[in-house]
Coordinates of C-alpha atoms in Angstrom, one line a residue:
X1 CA 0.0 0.0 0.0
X2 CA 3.2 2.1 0.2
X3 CA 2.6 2.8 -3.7
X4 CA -1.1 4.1 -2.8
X5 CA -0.5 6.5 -0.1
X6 CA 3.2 8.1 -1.6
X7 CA 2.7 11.7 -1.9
X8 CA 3.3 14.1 -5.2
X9 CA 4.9 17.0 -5.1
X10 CA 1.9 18.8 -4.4
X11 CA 1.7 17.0 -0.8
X12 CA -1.0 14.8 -1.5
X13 CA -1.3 11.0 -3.2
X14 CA -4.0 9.4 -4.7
X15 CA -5.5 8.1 -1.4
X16 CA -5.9 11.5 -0.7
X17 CA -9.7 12.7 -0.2
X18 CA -11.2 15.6 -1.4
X19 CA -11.6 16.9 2.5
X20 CA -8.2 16.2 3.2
X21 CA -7.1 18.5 -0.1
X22 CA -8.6 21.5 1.2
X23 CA -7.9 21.8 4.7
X24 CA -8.0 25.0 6.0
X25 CA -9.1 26.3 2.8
X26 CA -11.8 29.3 3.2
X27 CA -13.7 29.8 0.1
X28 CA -16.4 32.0 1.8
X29 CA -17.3 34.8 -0.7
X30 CA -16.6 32.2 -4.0
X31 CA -19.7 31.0 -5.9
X32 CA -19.2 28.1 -7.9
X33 CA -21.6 25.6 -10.3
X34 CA -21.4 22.2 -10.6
X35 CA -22.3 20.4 -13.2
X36 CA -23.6 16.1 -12.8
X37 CA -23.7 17.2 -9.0
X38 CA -27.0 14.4 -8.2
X39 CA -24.0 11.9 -7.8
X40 CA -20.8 10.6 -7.6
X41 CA -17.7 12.6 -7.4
X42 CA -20.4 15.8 -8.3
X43 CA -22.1 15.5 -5.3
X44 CA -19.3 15.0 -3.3
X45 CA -17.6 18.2 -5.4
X46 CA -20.3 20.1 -4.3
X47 CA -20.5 19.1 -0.7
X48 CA -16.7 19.9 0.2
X49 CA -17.2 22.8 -1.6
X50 CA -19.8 23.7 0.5
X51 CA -17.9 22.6 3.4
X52 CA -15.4 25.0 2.5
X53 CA -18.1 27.9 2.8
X54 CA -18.5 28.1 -1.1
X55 CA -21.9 29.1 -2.5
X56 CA -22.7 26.1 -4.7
X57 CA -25.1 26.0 -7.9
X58 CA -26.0 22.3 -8.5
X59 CA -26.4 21.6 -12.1
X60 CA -27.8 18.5 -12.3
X61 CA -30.5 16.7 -14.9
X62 CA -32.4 15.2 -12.4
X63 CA -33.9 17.6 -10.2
X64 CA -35.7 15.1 -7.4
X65 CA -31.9 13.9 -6.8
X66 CA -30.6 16.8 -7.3
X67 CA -32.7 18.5 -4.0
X68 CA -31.7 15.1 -2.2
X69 CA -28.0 15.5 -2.2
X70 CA -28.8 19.6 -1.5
X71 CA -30.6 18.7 1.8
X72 CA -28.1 15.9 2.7
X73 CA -25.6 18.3 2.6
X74 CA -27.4 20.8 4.4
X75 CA -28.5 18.9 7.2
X76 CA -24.8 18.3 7.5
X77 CA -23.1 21.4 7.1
X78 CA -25.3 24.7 9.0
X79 CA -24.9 27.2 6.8
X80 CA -24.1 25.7 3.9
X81 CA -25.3 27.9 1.0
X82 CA -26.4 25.3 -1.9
X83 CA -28.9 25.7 -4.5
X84 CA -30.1 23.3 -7.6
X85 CA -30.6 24.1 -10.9
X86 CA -32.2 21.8 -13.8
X87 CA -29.3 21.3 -16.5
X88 CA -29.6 18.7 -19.6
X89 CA -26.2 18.4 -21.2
X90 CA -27.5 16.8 -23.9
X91 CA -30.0 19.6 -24.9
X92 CA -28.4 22.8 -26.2
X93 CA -31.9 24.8 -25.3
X94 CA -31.6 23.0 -21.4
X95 CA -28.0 25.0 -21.7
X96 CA -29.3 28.3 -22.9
X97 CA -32.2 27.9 -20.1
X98 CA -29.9 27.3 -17.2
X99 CA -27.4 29.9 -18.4
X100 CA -30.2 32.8 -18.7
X101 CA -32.0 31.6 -15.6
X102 CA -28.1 32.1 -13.0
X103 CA -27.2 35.2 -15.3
X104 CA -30.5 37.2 -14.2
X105 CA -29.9 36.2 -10.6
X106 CA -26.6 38.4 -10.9
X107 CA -24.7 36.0 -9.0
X108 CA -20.7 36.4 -9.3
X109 CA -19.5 33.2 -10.5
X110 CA -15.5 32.0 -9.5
X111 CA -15.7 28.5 -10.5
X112 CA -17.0 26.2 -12.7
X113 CA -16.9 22.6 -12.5
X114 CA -17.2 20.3 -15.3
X115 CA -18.4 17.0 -13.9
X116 CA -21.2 15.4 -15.5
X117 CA -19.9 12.6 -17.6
X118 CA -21.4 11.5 -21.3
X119 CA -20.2 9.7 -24.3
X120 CA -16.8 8.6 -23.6
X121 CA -13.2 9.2 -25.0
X122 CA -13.8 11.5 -27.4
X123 CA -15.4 13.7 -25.0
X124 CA -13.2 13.0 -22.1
X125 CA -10.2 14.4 -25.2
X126 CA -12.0 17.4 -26.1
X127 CA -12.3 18.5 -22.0
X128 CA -8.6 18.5 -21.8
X129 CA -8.7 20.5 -25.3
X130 CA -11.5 22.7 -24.1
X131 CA -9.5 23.5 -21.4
X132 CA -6.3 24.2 -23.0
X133 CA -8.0 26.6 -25.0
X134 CA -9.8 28.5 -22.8
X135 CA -6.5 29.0 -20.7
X136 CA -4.8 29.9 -24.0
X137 CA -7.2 32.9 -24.6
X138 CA -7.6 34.0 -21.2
X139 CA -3.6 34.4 -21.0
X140 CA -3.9 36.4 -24.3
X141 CA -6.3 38.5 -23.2
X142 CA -4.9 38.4 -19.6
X143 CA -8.1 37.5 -17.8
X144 CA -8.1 36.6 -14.4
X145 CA -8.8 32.9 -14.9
X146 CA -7.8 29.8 -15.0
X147 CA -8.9 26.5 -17.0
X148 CA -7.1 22.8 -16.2
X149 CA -8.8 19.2 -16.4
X150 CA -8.1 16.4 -14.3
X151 CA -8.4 12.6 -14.1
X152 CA -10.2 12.1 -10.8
X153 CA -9.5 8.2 -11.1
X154 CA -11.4 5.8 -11.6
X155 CA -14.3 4.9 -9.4
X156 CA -17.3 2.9 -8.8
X157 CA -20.2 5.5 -9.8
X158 CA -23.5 5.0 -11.7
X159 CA -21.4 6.2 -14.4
X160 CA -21.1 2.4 -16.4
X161 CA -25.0 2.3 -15.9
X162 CA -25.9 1.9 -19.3
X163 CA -23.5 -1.0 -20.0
X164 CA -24.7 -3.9 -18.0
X165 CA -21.3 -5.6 -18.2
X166 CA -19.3 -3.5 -16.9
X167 CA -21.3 -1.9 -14.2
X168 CA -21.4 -5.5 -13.5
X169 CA -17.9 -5.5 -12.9
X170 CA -17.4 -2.4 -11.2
X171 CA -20.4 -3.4 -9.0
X172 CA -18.4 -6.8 -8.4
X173 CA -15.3 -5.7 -8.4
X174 CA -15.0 -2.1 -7.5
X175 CA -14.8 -2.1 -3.8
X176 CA -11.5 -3.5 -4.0
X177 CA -9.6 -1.9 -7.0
X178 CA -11.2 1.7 -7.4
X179 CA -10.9 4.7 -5.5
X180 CA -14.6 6.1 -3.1
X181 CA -15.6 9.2 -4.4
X182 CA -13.9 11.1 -1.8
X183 CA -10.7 9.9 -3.1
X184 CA -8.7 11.7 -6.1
X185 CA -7.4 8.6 -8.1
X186 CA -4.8 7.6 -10.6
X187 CA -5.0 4.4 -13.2
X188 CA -1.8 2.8 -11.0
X189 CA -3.4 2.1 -8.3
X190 CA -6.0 -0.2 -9.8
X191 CA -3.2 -2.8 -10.6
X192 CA -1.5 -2.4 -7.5
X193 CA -5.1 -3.0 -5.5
X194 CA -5.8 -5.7 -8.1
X195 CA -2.5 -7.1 -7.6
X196 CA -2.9 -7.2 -3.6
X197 CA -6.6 -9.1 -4.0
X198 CA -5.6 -11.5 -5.8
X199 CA -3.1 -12.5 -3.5
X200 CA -5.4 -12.3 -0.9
X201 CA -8.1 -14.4 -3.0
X202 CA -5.4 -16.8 -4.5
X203 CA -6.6 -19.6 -1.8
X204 CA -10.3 -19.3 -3.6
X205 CA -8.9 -19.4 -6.7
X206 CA -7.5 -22.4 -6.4
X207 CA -9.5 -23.7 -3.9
X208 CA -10.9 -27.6 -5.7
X209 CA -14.5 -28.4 -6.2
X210 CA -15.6 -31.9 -6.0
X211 CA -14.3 -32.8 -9.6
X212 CA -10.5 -32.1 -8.1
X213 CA -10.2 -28.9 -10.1
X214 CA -10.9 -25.4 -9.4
X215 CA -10.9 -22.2 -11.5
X216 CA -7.2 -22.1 -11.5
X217 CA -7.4 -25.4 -13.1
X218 CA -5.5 -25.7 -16.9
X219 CA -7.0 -27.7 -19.9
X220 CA -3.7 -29.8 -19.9
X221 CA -4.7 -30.3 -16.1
X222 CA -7.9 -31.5 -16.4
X223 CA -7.4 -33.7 -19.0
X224 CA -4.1 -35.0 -17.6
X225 CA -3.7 -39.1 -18.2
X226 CA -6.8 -39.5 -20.6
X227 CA -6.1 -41.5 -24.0
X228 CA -7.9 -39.8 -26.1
X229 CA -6.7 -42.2 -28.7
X230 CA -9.5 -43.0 -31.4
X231 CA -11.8 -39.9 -31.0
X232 CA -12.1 -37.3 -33.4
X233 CA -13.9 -33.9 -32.5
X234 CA -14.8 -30.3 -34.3
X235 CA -13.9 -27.8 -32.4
X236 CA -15.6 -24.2 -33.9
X237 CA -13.6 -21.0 -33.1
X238 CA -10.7 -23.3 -33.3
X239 CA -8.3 -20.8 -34.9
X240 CA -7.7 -18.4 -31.9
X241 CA -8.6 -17.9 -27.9
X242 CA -10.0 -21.1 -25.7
X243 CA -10.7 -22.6 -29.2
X244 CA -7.1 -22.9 -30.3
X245 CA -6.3 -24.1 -26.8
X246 CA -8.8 -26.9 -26.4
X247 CA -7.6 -28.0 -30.0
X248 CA -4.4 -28.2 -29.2
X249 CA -5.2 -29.6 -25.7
X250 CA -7.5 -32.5 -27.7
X251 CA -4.9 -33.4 -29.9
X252 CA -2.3 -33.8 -27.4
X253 CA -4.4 -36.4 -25.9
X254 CA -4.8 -38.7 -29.2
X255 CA -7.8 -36.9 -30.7
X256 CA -8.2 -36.0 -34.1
X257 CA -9.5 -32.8 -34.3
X258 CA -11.5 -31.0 -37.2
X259 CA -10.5 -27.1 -36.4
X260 CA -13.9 -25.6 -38.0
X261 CA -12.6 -21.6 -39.0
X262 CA -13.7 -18.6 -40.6
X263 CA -10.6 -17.6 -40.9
X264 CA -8.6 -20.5 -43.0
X265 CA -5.1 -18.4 -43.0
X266 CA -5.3 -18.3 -39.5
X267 CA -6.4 -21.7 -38.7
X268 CA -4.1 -23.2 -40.5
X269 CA -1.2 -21.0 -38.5
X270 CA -3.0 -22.7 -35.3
X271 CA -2.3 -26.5 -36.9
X272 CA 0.8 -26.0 -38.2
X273 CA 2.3 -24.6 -34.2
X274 CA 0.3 -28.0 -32.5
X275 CA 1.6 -30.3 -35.6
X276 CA 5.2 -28.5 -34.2
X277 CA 4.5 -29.0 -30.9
X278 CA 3.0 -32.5 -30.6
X279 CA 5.0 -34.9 -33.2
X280 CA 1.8 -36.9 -34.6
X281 CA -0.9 -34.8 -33.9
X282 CA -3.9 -35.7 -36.1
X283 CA -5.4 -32.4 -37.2
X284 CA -7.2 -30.5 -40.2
X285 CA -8.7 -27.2 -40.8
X286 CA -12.1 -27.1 -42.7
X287 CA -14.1 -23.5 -43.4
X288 CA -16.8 -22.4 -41.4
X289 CA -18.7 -19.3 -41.3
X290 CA -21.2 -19.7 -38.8
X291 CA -23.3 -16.1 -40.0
X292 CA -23.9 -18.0 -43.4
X293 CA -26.3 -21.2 -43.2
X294 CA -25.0 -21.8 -46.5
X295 CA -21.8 -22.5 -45.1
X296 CA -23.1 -24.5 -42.4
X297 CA -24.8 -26.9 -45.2
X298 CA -21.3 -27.0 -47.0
X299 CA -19.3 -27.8 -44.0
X300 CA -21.8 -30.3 -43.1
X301 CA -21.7 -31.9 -46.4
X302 CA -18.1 -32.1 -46.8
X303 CA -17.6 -33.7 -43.3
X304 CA -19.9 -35.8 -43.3
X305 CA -18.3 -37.2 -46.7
X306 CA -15.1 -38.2 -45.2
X307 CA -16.9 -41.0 -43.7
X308 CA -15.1 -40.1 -40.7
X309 CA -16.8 -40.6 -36.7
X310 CA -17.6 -37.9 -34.7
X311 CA -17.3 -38.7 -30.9
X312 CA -17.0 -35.0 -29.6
X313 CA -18.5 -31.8 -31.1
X314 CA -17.5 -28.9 -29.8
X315 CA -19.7 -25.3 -30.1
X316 CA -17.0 -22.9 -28.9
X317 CA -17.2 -20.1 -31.4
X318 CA -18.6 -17.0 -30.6
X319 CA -19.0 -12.9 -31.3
X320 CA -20.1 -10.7 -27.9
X321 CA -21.3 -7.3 -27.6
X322 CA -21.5 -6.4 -31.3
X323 CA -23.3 -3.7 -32.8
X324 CA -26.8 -4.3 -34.2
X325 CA -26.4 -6.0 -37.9
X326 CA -28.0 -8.8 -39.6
X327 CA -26.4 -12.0 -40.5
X328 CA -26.2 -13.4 -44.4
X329 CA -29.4 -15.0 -43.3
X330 CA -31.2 -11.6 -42.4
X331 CA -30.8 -13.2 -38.4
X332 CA -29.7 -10.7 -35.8
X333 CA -25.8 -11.7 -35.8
X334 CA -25.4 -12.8 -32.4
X335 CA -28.0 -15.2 -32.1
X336 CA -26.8 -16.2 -35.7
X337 CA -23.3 -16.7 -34.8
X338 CA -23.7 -18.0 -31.1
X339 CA -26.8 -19.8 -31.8
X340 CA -28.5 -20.7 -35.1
X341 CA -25.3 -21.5 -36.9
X342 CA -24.2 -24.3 -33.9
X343 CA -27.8 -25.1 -33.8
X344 CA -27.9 -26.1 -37.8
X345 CA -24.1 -27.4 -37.3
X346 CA -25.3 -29.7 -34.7
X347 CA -28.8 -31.0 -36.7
X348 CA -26.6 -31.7 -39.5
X349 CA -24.2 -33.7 -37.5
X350 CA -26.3 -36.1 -35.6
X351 CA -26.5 -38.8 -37.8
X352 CA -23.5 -39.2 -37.7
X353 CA -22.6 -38.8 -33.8
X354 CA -25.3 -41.0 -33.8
X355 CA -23.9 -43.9 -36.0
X356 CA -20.1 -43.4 -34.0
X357 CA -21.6 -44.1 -30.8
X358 CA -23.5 -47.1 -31.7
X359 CA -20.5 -48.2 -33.5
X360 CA -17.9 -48.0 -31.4
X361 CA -19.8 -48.0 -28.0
X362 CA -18.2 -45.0 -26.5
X363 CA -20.5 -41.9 -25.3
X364 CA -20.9 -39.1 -27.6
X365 CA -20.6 -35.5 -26.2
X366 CA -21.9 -32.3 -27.2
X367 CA -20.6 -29.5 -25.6
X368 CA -22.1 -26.2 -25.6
X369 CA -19.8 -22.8 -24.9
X370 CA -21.8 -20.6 -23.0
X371 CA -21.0 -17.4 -20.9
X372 CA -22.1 -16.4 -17.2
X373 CA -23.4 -13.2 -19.4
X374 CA -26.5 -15.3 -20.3
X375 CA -27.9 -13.2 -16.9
X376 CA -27.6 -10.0 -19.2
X377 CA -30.1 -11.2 -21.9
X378 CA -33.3 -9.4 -22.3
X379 CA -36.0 -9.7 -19.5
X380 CA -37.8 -12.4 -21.3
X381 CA -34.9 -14.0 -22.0
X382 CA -35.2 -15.0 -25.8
X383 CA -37.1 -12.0 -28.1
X384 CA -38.6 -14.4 -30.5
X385 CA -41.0 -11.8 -31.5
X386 CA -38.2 -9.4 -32.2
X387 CA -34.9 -11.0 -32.9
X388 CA -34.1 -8.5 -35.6
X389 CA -36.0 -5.3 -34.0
X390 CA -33.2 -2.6 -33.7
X391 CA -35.1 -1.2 -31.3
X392 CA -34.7 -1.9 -28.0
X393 CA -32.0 -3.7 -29.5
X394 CA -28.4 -3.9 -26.6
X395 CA -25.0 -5.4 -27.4
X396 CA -24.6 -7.1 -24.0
X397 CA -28.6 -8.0 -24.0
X398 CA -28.1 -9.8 -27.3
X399 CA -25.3 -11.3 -26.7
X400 CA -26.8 -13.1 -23.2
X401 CA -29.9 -14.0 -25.1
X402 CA -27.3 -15.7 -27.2
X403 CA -25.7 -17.4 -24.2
X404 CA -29.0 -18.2 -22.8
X405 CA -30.3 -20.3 -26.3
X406 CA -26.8 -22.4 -26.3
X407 CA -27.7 -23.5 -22.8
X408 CA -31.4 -24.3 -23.6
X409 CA -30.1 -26.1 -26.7
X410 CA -28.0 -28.2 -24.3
X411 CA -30.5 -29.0 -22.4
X412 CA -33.2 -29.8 -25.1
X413 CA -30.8 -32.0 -26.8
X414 CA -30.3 -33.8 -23.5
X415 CA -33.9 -34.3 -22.7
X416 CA -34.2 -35.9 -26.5
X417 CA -31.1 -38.1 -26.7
X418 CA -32.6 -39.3 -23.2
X419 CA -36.1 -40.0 -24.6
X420 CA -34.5 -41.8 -27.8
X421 CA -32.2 -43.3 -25.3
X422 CA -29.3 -42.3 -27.9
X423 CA -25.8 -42.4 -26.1
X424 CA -24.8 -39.1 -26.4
X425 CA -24.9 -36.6 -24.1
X426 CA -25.2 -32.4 -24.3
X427 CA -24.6 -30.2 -21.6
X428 CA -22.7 -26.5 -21.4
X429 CA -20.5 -24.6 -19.8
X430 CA -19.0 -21.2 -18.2
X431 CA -15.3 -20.9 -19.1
X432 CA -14.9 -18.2 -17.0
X433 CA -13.7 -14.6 -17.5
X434 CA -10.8 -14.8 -20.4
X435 CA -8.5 -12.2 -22.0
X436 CA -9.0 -12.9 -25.6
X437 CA -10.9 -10.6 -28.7
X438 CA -13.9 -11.6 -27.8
X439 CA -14.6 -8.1 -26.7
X440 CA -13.4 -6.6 -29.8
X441 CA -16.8 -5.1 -30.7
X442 CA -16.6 -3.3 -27.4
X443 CA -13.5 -0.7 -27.0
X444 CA -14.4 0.2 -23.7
X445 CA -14.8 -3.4 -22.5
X446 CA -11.7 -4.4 -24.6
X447 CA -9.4 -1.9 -23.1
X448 CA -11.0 -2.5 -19.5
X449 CA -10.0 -6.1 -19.9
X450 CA -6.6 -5.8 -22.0
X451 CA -5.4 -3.7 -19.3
X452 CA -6.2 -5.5 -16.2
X453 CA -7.6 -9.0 -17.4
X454 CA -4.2 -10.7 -16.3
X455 CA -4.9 -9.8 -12.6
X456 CA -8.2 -10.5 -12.5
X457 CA -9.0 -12.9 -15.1
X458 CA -7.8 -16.4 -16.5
X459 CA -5.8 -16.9 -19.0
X460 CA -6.4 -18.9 -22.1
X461 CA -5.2 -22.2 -20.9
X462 CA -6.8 -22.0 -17.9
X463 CA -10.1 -21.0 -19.8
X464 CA -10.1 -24.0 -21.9
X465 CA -10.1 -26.3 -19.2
X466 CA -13.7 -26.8 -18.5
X467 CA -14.4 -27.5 -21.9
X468 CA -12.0 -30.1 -22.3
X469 CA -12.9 -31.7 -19.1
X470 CA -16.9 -31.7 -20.2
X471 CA -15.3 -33.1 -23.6
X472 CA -12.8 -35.8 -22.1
X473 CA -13.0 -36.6 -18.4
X474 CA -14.4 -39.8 -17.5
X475 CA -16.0 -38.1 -14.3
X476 CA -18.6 -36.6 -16.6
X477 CA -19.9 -39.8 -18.3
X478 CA -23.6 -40.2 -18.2
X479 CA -24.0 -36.9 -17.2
X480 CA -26.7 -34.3 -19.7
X481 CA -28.0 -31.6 -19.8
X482 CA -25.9 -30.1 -16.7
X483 CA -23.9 -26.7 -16.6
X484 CA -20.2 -26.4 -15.8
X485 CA -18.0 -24.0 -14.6
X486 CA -14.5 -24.2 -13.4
X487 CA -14.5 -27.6 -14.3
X488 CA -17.6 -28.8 -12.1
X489 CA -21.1 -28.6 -12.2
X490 CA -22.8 -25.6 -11.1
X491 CA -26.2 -24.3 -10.8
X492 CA -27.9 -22.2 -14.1
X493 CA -30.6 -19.8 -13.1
X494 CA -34.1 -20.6 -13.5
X495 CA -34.8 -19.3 -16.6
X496 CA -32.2 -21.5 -18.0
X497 CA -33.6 -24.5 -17.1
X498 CA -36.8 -23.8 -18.4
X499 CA -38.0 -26.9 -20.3
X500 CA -41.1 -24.8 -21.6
X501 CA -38.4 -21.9 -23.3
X502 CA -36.0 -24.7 -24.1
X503 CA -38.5 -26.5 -26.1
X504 CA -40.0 -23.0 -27.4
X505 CA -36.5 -22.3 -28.7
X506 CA -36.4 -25.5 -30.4
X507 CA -39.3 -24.9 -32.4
X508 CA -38.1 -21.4 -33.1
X509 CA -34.8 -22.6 -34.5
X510 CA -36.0 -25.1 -36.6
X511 CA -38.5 -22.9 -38.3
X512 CA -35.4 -20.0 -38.9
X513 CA -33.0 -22.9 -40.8
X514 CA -36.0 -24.9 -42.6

């Protein structure tokens, strides 16, 4: 914590708190506006301000939290002088309004505080600019004012609120690697907090579960001592992240693999490194686009003309958080991806598992890559009424709706193989949180997790692990229609086990790839 509290050479260090910076400070006689005051670092802006006998103008959008912060801080401070004013940054006439409405009450004004927060980077770029600007013409001019920005750090507001994934984390996480709004902050500090919980949280980490893993667990782990010998698999997504990993895991254990890839130059880069690495590895590269159902058909077709068995099939590939567009299929390109296309991979492909597991006697296994995110889809979980509506359409919402259907489909197919008493088995999994592009559509996200995902989250071998043990371990024969997570089973929510929505999904996914 040394690196937390050190002190600048202003006096103060990031653990510093807003109180603490203006000690002794008397800033009777200045009037000052804030702006985003209803909350967060605003509010707390405004009530050390006010602490420090400064006449404050709240600027805020929301008016009935606007007077509640004013009469917290009031009942707290006697004398404080605090009024609130309705400001909508994102209306230019709310602007003109506000600034009218304080310049008839002929109040001097000494400060102004930018610190309402909107769309991101960009607009966090031009404050600094603004800023510069303003300092360079007032210099010219030689006004008697200043202009700066700041970072205040980064901190667990309502300010992620409209992306459910990572107000998630910061809800989750935030306690323990961000600064309390008192506190000025600096970016540092989150990796040496982060750094420091996960020491204290390595014995949860890799604390085992009954199966003998735990999160910490590797796919080479997990899978340690099984022959493999005689299987072959498709593995989709094969060509990069947990998909290259459990391919290369699979066929250092014996088992042919069929790496099913978009991207052929790529997947073939993947084969050729395991064909380096493992003398005798058994493994080919076959194009798959899992947007086009075309594709699907062709991949189908030329697999299943090889005549070769299929013991393990493998949904892994995936596309999160993507802006709203359409599939080649006209199909909302999430639940394309994610779903449908593994959906029609894995109709097309049951003949066959069907045939290898009465023929050779062993257990087939499907096995479903899902997410935790399937708790971020839509309220009524699957939108089959509006799949491709725009509106109301969200990146994260989609994307767990998508999540949601691969477990459903698990469990579906489980349910039927059971009926038909067919021995093959379909269940899916959480593979935990991984640094790898699947955030790519999301630069906030992607940079969030880039930065910090090797302190908090697993890597890829450790993120391949539960697949290959749902694909391989002995420990999971018999078992359908179950969902893993750190390599053991674990509880999905009730809407994922929903037999009536499983089978409703079924219905609706037949009728999209008829």
């Amino acid at each position: 914590m040394w690196i937390f509290s050190r002190k600048g050479s202003s006096g103060f260090s990031s653990s510093s708190t807003a109180e603490e910076v203006t000690q002794g400070i008397d800033g009777t006689a200045l009037t000052a506006i804030v702006t985003g005051a209803s909350s967060g670092i605003g509010s707390e802006t405004a009530r050390v301000l006010a602490l420090r006998g400064v006449h404050v103008t709240m600027a805020v959008r929301n008016m009935a939290a606007g007077r509640d912060v004013k009469e917290a801080i009031v009942k707290e401070i006697t004398g404080a002088k605090v009024d609130v004013m309705e400001l909508d940054l994102c209306s230019m006439a709310s602007i003109r309004k506000f600034t009218s409405e304080f310049n008839t009450k002929s109040l001097p004004l000494n400060l102004l505080v930018y610190s309402s927060f909107g769309a991101y980077g960009q607009s966090k770029l031009a404050n600094i600019l603004h800023a510069n600007e303003l300092a360079k013409r007032f210099k010219e001019d030689n006004v008697n004012i200043t202009a700066n920005s700041l970072h205040p750090g980064v901190i667990d507001t309502n300010l992620f609120r409209y992306n459910g994934i990572i107000n998630g984390l910061t809800q989750k996480l935030g306690r323990f690697v961000f600064k309390n709004v008192q506190q000025p902050l600096s970016l540092e500090i989150i990796i040496v907090r982060a750094l420091e919980r996960s020491k204290e949280k390595m014995g949860l980490f890799s604390r085992k579960g009954p199966s003998g893993f735990s999160s910490s667990s590797t796919a080479e782990e997990v899978s340690h001592g099984i022959d493999g010998t005689g299987l072959t698999a498709i593995v989709t997504g094969a060509s990069s992240g947990i998909g290259a990993e459990t391919a290369r895991v699979l066929a250092l254990r014996g088992v042919h693999v069929i790496m099913a890839v978009r991207n052929m130059a790529a997947g073939r880069d993947i084969k050729d490194a395991i064909v380096k690495e493992i003398p005798g590895a058994k493994v080919d590269v076959m194009e798959l686009d899992l947007t086009s159902m075309a594709s699907v058909r062709q991949f189908a077709s030329n697999f299943n003309a090889q005549g070769l068995p299929l013991n393990l099939l493998i949904n892994n590939a995936g596309i999160m958080a993507t802006p709203f567009m359409l599939s080649k299929d006209n199909i909302e390109v999430q639940f394309a991806t994610n779903h449908i296309g593994h959906f029609l991979l894995t109709s097309l492909l049951l003949d066959t598992m069907k045939k290898t597991a009465r023929g050779s006697s062993r257990e087939g296994r499907i096995v479903n890559v899902s997410s935790y995110g399937y708790k971020f889809a839509y309220r009524e979980g699957i939108r089959f009424d509006k799949i491709n509506d725009q509106s109301g359409y969200s990146g994260f919402g989609a994307y767990g709706q998508s999540k949601l259907a691969n477990i459903l489909h698990a469990n579906e197919l489980a349910k039927q193989f059971k009926e038909a008493e067919v021995n093959i088995t379909a269940n899916s999994l959480h593979p935990g949180a991984i640094v790898t592009n699947l955030t790519r559509y999301n630069s906030i996200l992607d940079g969030f997790i880039h930065m910090f995902g090797k302190f908090m989250f697993k890597n890829v071998q450790q993120g391949a692990a539960t697949t290959c043990y749902v694909a391989l371990h002995p420990q999971v024969n018999g078992i359908s229609g179950e969902y893993f997570s750190d390599s053991n089973l674990t509880k999905a929510n009730a809407q994922a086990t929903n037999v009536e929505l499983a089978k409703r999904l079924w219905d609706f996914s037949m009728d999209l790839v008829k």
